[in-house]
Structure formats: structure tokens, C-alpha cells
mmCIF file with all atom_site columns, C-alpha atoms in Angstrom:
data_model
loop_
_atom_site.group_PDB
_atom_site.id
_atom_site.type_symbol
_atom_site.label_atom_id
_atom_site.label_alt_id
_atom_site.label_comp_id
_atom_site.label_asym_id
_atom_site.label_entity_id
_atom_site.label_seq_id
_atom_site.pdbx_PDB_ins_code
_atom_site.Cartn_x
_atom_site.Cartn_y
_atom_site.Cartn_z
_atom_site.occupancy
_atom_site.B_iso_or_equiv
_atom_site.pdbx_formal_charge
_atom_site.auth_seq_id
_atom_site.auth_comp_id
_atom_site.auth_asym_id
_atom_site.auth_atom_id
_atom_site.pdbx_PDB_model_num
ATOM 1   C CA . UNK A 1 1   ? 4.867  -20.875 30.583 1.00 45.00 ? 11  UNK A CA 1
ATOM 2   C CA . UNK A 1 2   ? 7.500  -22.314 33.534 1.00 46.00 ? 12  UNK A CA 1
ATOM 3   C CA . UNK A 1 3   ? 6.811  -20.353 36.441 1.00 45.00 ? 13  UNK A CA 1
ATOM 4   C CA . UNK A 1 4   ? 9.360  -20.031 39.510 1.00 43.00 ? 14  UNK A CA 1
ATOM 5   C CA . UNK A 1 5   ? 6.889  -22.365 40.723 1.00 41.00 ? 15  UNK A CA 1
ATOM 6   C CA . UNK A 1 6   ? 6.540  -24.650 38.133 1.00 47.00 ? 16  UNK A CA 1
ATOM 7   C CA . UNK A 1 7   ? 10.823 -24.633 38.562 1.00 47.00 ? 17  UNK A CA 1
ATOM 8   C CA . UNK A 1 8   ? 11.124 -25.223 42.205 1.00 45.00 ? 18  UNK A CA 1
ATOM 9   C CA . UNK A 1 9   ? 8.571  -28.820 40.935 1.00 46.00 ? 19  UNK A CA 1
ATOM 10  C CA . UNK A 1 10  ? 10.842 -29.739 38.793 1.00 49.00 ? 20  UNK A CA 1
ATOM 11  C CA . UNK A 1 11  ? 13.802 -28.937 40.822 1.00 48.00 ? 21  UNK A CA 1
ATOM 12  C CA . UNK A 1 12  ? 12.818 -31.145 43.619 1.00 44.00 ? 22  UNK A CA 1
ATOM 13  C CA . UNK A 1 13  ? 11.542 -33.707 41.510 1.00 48.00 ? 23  UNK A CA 1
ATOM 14  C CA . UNK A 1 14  ? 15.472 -34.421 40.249 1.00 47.00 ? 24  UNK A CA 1
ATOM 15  C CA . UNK A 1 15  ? 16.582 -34.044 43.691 1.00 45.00 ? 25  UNK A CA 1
ATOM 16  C CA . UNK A 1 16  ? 17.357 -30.356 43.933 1.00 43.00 ? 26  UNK A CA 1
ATOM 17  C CA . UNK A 1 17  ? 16.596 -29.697 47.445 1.00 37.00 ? 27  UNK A CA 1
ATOM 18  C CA . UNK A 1 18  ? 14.220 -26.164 48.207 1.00 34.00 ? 28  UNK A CA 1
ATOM 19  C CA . UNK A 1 19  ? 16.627 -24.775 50.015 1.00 36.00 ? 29  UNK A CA 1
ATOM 20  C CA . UNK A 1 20  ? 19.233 -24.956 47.756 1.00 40.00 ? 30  UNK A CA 1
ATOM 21  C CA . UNK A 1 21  ? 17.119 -22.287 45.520 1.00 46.00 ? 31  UNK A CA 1
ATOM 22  C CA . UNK A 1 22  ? 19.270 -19.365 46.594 1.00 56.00 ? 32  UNK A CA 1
ATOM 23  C CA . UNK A 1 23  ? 22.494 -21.501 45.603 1.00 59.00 ? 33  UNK A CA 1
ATOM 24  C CA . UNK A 1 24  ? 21.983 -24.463 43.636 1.00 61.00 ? 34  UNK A CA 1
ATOM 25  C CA . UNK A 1 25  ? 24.180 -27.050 43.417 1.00 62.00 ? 35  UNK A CA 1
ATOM 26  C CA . UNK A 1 26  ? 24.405 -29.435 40.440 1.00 57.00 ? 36  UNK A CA 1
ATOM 27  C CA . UNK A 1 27  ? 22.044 -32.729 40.721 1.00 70.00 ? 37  UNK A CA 1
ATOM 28  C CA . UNK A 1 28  ? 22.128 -35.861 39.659 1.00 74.00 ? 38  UNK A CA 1
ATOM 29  C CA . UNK A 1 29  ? 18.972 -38.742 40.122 1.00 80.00 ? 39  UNK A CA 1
ATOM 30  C CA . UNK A 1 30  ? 19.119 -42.302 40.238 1.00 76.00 ? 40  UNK A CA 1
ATOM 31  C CA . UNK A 1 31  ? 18.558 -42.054 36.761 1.00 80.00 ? 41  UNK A CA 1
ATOM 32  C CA . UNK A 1 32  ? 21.852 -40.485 35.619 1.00 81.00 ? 42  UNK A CA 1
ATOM 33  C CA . UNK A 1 33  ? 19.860 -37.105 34.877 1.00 93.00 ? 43  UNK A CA 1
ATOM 34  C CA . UNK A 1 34  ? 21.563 -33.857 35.788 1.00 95.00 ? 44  UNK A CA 1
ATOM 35  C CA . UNK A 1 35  ? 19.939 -30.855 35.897 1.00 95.00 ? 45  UNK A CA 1
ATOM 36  C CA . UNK A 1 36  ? 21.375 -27.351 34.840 1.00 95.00 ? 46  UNK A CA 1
ATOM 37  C CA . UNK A 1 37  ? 19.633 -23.586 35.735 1.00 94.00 ? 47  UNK A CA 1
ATOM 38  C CA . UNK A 1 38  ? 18.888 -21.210 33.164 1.00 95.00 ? 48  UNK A CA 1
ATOM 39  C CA . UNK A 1 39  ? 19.272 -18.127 35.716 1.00 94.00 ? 49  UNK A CA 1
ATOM 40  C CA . UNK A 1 40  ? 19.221 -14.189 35.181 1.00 93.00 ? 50  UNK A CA 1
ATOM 41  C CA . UNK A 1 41  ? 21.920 -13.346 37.233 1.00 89.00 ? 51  UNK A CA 1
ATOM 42  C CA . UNK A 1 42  ? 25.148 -15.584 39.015 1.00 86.00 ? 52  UNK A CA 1
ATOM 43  C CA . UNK A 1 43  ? 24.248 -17.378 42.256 1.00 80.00 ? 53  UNK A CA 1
ATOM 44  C CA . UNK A 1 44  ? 25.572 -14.600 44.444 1.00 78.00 ? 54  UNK A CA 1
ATOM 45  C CA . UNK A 1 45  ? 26.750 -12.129 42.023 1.00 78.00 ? 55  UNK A CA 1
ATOM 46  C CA . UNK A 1 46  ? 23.827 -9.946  40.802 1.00 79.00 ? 56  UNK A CA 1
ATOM 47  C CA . UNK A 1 47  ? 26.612 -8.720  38.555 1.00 79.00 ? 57  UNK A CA 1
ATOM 48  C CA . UNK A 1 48  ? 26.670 -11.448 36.595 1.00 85.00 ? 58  UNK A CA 1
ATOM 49  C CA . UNK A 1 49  ? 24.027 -11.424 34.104 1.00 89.00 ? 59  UNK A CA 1
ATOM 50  C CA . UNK A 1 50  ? 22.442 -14.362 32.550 1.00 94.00 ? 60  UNK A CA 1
ATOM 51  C CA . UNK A 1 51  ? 24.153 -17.752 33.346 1.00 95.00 ? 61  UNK A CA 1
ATOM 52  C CA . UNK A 1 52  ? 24.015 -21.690 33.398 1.00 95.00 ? 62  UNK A CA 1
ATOM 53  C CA . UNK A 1 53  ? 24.621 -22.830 36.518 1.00 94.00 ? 63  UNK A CA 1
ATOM 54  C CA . UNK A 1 54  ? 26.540 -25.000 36.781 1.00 94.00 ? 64  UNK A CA 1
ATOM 55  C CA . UNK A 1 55  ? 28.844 -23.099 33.700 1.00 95.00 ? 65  UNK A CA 1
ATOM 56  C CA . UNK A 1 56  ? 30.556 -26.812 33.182 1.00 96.00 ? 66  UNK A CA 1
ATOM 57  C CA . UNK A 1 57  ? 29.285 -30.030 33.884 1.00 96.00 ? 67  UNK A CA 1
ATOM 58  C CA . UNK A 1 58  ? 30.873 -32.929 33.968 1.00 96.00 ? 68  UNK A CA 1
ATOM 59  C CA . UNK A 1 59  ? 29.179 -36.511 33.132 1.00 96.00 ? 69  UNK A CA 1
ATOM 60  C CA . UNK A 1 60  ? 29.368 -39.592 32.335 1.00 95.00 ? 70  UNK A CA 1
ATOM 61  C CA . UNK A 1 61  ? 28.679 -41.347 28.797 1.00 96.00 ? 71  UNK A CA 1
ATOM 62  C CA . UNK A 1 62  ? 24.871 -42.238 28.453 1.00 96.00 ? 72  UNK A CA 1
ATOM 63  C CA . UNK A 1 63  ? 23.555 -39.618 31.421 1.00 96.00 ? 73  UNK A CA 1
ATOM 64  C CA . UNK A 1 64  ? 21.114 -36.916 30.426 1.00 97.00 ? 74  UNK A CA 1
ATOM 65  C CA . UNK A 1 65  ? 20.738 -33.315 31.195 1.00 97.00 ? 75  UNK A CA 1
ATOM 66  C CA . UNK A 1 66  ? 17.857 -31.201 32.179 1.00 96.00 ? 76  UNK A CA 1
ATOM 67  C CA . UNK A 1 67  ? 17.753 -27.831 31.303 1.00 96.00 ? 77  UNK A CA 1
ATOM 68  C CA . UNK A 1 68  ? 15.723 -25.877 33.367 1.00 94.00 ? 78  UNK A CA 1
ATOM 69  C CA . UNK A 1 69  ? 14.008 -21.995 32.510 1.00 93.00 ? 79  UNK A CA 1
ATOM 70  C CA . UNK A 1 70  ? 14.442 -21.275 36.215 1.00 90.00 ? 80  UNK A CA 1
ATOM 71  C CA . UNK A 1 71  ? 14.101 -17.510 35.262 1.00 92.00 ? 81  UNK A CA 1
ATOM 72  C CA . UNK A 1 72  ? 12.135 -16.289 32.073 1.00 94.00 ? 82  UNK A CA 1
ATOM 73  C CA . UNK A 1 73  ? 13.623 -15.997 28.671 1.00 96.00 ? 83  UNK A CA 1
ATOM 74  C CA . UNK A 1 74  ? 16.126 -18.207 28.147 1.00 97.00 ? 84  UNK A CA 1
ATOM 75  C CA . UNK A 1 75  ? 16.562 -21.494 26.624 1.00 98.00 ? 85  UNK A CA 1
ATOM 76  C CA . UNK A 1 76  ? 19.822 -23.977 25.480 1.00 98.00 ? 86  UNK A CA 1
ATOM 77  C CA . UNK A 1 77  ? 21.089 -24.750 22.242 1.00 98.00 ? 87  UNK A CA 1
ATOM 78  C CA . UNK A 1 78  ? 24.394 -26.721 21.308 1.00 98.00 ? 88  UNK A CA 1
ATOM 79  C CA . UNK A 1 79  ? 26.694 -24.516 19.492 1.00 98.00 ? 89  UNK A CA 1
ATOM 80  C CA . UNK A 1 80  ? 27.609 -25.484 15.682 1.00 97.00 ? 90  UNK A CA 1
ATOM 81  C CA . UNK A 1 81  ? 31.462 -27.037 15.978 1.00 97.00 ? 91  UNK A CA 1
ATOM 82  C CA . UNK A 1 82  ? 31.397 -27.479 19.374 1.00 98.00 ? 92  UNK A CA 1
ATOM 83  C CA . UNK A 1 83  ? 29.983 -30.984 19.652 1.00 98.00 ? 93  UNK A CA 1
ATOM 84  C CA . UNK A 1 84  ? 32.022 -33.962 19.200 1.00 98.00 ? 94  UNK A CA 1
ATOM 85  C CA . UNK A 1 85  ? 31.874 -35.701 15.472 1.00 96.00 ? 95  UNK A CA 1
ATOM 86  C CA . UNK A 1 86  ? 28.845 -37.942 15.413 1.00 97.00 ? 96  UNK A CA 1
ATOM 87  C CA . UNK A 1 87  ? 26.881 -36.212 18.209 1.00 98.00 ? 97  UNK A CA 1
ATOM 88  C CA . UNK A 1 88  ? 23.149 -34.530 18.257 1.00 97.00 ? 98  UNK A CA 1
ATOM 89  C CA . UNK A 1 89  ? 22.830 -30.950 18.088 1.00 98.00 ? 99  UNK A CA 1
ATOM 90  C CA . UNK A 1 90  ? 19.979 -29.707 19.553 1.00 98.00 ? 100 UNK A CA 1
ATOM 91  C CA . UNK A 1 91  ? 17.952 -26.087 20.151 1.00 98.00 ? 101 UNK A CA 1
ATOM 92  C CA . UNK A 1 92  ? 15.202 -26.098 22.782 1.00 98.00 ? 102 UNK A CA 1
ATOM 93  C CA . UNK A 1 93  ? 12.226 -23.000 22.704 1.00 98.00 ? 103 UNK A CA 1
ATOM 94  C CA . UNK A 1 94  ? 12.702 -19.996 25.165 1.00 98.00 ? 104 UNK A CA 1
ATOM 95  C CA . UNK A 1 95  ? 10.974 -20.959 28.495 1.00 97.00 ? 105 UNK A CA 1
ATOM 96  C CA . UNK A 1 96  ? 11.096 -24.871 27.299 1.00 96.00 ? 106 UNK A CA 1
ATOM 97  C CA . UNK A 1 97  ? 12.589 -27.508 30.112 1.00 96.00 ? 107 UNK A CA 1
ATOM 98  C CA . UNK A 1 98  ? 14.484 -29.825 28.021 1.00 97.00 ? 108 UNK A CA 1
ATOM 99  C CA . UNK A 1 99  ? 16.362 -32.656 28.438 1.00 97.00 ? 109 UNK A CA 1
ATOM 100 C CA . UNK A 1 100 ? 18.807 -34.166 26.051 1.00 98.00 ? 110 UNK A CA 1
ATOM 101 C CA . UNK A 1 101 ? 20.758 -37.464 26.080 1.00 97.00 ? 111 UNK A CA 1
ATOM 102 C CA . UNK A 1 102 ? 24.905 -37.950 26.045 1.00 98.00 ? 112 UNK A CA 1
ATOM 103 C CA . UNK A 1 103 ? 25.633 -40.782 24.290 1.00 97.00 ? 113 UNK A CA 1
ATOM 104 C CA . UNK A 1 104 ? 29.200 -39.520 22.235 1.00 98.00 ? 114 UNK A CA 1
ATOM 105 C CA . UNK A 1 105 ? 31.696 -38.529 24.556 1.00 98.00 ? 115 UNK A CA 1
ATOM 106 C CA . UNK A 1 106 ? 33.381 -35.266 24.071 1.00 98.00 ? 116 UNK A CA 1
ATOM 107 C CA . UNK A 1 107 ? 32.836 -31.311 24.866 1.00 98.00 ? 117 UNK A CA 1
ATOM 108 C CA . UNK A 1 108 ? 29.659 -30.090 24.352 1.00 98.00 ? 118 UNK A CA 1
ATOM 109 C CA . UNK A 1 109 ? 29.451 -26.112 23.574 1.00 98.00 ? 119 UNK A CA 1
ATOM 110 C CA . UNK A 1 110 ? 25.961 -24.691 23.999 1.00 98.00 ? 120 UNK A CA 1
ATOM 111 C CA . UNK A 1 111 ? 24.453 -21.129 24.757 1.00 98.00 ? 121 UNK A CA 1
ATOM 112 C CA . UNK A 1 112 ? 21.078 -19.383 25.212 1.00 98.00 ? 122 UNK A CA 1
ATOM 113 C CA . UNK A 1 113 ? 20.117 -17.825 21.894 1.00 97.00 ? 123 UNK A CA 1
ATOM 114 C CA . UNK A 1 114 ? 18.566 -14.601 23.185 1.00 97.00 ? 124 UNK A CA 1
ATOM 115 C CA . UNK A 1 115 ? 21.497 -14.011 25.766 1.00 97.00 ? 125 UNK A CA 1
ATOM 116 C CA . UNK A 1 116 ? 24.444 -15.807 23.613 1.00 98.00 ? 126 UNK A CA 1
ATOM 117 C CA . UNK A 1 117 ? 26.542 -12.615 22.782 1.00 97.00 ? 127 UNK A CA 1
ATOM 118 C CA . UNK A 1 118 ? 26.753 -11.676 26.456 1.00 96.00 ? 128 UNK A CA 1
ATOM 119 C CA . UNK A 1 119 ? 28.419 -14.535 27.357 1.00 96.00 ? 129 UNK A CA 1
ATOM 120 C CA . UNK A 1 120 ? 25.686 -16.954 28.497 1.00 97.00 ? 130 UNK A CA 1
ATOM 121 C CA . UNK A 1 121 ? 27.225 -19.915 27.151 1.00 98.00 ? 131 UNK A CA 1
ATOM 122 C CA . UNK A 1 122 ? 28.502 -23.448 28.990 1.00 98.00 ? 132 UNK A CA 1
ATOM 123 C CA . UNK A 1 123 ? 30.128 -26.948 28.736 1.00 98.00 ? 133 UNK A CA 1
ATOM 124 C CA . UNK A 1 124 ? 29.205 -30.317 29.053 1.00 98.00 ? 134 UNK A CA 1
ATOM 125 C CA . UNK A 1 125 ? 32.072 -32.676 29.142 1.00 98.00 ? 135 UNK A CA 1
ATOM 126 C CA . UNK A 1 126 ? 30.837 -36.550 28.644 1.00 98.00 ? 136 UNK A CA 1
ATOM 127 C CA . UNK A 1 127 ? 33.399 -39.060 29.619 1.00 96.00 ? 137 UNK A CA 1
ATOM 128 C CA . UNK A 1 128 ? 36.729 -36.543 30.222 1.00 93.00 ? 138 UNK A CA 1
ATOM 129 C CA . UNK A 1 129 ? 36.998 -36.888 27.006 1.00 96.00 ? 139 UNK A CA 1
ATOM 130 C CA . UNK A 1 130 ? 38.890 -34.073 25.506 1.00 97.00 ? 140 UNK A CA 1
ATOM 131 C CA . UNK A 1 131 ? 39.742 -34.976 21.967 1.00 96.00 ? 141 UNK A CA 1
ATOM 132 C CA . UNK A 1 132 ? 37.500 -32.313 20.100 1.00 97.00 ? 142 UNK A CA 1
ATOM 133 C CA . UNK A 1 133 ? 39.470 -29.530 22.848 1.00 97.00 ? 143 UNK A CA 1
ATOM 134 C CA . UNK A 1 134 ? 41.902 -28.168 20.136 1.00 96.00 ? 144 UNK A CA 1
ATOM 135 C CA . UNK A 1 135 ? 38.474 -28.119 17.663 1.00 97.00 ? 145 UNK A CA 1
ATOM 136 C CA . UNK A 1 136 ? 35.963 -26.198 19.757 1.00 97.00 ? 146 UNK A CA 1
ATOM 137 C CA . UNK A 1 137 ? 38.948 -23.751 21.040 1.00 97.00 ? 147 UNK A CA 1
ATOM 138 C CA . UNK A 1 138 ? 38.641 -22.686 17.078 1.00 97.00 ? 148 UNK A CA 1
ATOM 139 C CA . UNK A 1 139 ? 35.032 -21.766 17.169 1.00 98.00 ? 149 UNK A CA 1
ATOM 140 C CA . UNK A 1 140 ? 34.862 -18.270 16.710 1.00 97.00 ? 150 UNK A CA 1
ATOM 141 C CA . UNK A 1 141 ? 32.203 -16.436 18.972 1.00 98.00 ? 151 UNK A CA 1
ATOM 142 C CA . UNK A 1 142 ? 30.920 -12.866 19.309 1.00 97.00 ? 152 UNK A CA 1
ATOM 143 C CA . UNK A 1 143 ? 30.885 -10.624 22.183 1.00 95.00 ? 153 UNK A CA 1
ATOM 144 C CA . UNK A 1 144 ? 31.634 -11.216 26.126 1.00 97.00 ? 154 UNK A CA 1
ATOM 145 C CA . UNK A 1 145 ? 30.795 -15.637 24.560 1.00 98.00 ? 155 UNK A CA 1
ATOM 146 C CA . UNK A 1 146 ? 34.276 -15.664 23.133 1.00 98.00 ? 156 UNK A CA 1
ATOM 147 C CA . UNK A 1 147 ? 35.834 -14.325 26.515 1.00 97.00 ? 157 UNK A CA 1
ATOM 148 C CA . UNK A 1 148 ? 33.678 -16.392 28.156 1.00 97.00 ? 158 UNK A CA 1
ATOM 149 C CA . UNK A 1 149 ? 33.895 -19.805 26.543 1.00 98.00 ? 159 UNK A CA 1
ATOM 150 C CA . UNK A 1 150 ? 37.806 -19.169 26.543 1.00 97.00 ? 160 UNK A CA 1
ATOM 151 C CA . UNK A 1 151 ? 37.879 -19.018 30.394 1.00 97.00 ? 161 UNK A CA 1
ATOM 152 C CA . UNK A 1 152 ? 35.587 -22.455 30.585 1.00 97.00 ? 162 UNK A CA 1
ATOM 153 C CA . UNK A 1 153 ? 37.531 -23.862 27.889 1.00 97.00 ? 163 UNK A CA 1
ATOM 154 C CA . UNK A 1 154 ? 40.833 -23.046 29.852 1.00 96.00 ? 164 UNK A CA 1
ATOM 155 C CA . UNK A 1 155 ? 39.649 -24.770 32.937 1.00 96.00 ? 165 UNK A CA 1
ATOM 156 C CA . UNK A 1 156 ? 39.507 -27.833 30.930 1.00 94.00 ? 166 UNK A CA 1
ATOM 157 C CA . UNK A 1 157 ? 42.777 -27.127 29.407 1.00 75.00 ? 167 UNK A CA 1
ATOM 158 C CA . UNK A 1 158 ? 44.909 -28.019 32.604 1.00 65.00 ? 168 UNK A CA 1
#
């Protein structure tokens, strides 16, 4: 099991400075790895339950992302028809740091299974490429995700 611990390791090992922890930004290594938080509540806004932070990440073709159980129970999965044609899906284990490579260029949709229908969904964008937009603005999507992936959807949408 990932402790906060365990987290705050694997923070600063991809460059995530310790006293970021109350605020994280989004990091990047040498290696074209990013990292994003699986957190229980917004940085800032113990309102906002259950996040990715960042919400949308932007990177380039053939970079990687890590994503980190920072807080207990949660875990990322791509969303069905919200990849780009030709792309990977994947589905990592509650608690499970995973990492997973961007080689298609496109918008990535993904979520945390347990926490999915209150809205703790995000976006990967490899490339600025937008051409599957119009597509994953089709998925359908229950609870606070649909209002949520809207509003990340329409910050691409500019």
C-alpha cells in the first residue's frame, strides 16, 4: 500500500519539490515523465472532492505520465472513446502508481473508477492535437463527470 510517505518518495524522485506538497505543481524530469496527483480534495479547496491535479495536462508526443495515489483509494483509467484512434487504453489498480506512455497524439479522457461519477475525471492532451475534440465531446458521462469533463473540454475548445 502507497503511503503519504511512500508519495512524498516518489514525488521528489520526479522532481516534485517537498514543499510543494500543500500545492503541487505539475513536474516534468529529464526524462519527459510528468507526474499527476490522485488527491481527496482540490489543492486549496477542501470543497472539492476527489481530483487530478493537474485536471489537464499538456505534453508532448512520446513523454510519459505518472500517476500517483497521493491519497488512498483512487486510481486512473482512460475512458472508452476518449482516446485518439490507434492509442492504448489503460486501467491501473486502486492505490497503484502507474505510469503510461504517449506515443498517439490526441486527447486523452481518463477518470478514477471508484470516484468517476463525482466528477474525478481529467485530460491529457499529447501534441495540441485536437482532432478527436468533436469525438470525445460525444462521450456521454454520468453524474457531476459530464459537467465536469464539459468544463475541461471547453478550456480546450478556445
Amino acid at each position: 500500500m502507497h503511503t503519504r510517505r511512500n508519495v512524498i518518495l516518489s514525488l521528489t524522485a520526479l522532481g516534485v519539490a517537498r514543499a510543494a506538497w500543500a500545492c503541487p505543481t505539475p513536474a516534468v524530469d529529464e526524462t519527459g515523465n510528468h507526474s499527476v496527483l490522485m488527491l481527496n480534495a482540490a489543492c486549496g479547496d477542501s470543497n472539492t472532492p476527489n481530483v487530478f491535479e493537474p485536471a489537464i495536462l499538456r505534453i508532448t508526443q512520446g513523454d510519459s505520465v505518472t500517476f500517483l495515489p497521493t491519497d488512498a483509494g483512487h486510481n486512473a483509467a482512460s475512458k472508452r472513446g476518449m482516446i485518439p484512434e490507434g492509442a492504448q487504453p489503460w486501467n491501473g489498480a486502486i492505490d497503484e502508481v502507474l505510469t503510461v506512455d504517449f506515443t498517439v497524439p490526441g486527447i486523452y479522457g481518463y477518470l478514477c473508477l471508484p470516484h468517476y461519477e463525482m466528477g474525478m475525471v481529467g485530460l491529457i492532451v499529447v501534441g495540441d492535437d485536437l482532432s478527436n475534440l468533436a469525438a470525445a465531446k460525444k462521450v456521454r458521462h454520468p453524474g457531476s463527470a459530464r459537467k465536469t469533463f464539459r468544463a475541461l473540454l471547453d478550456q480546450l475548445d478556445v
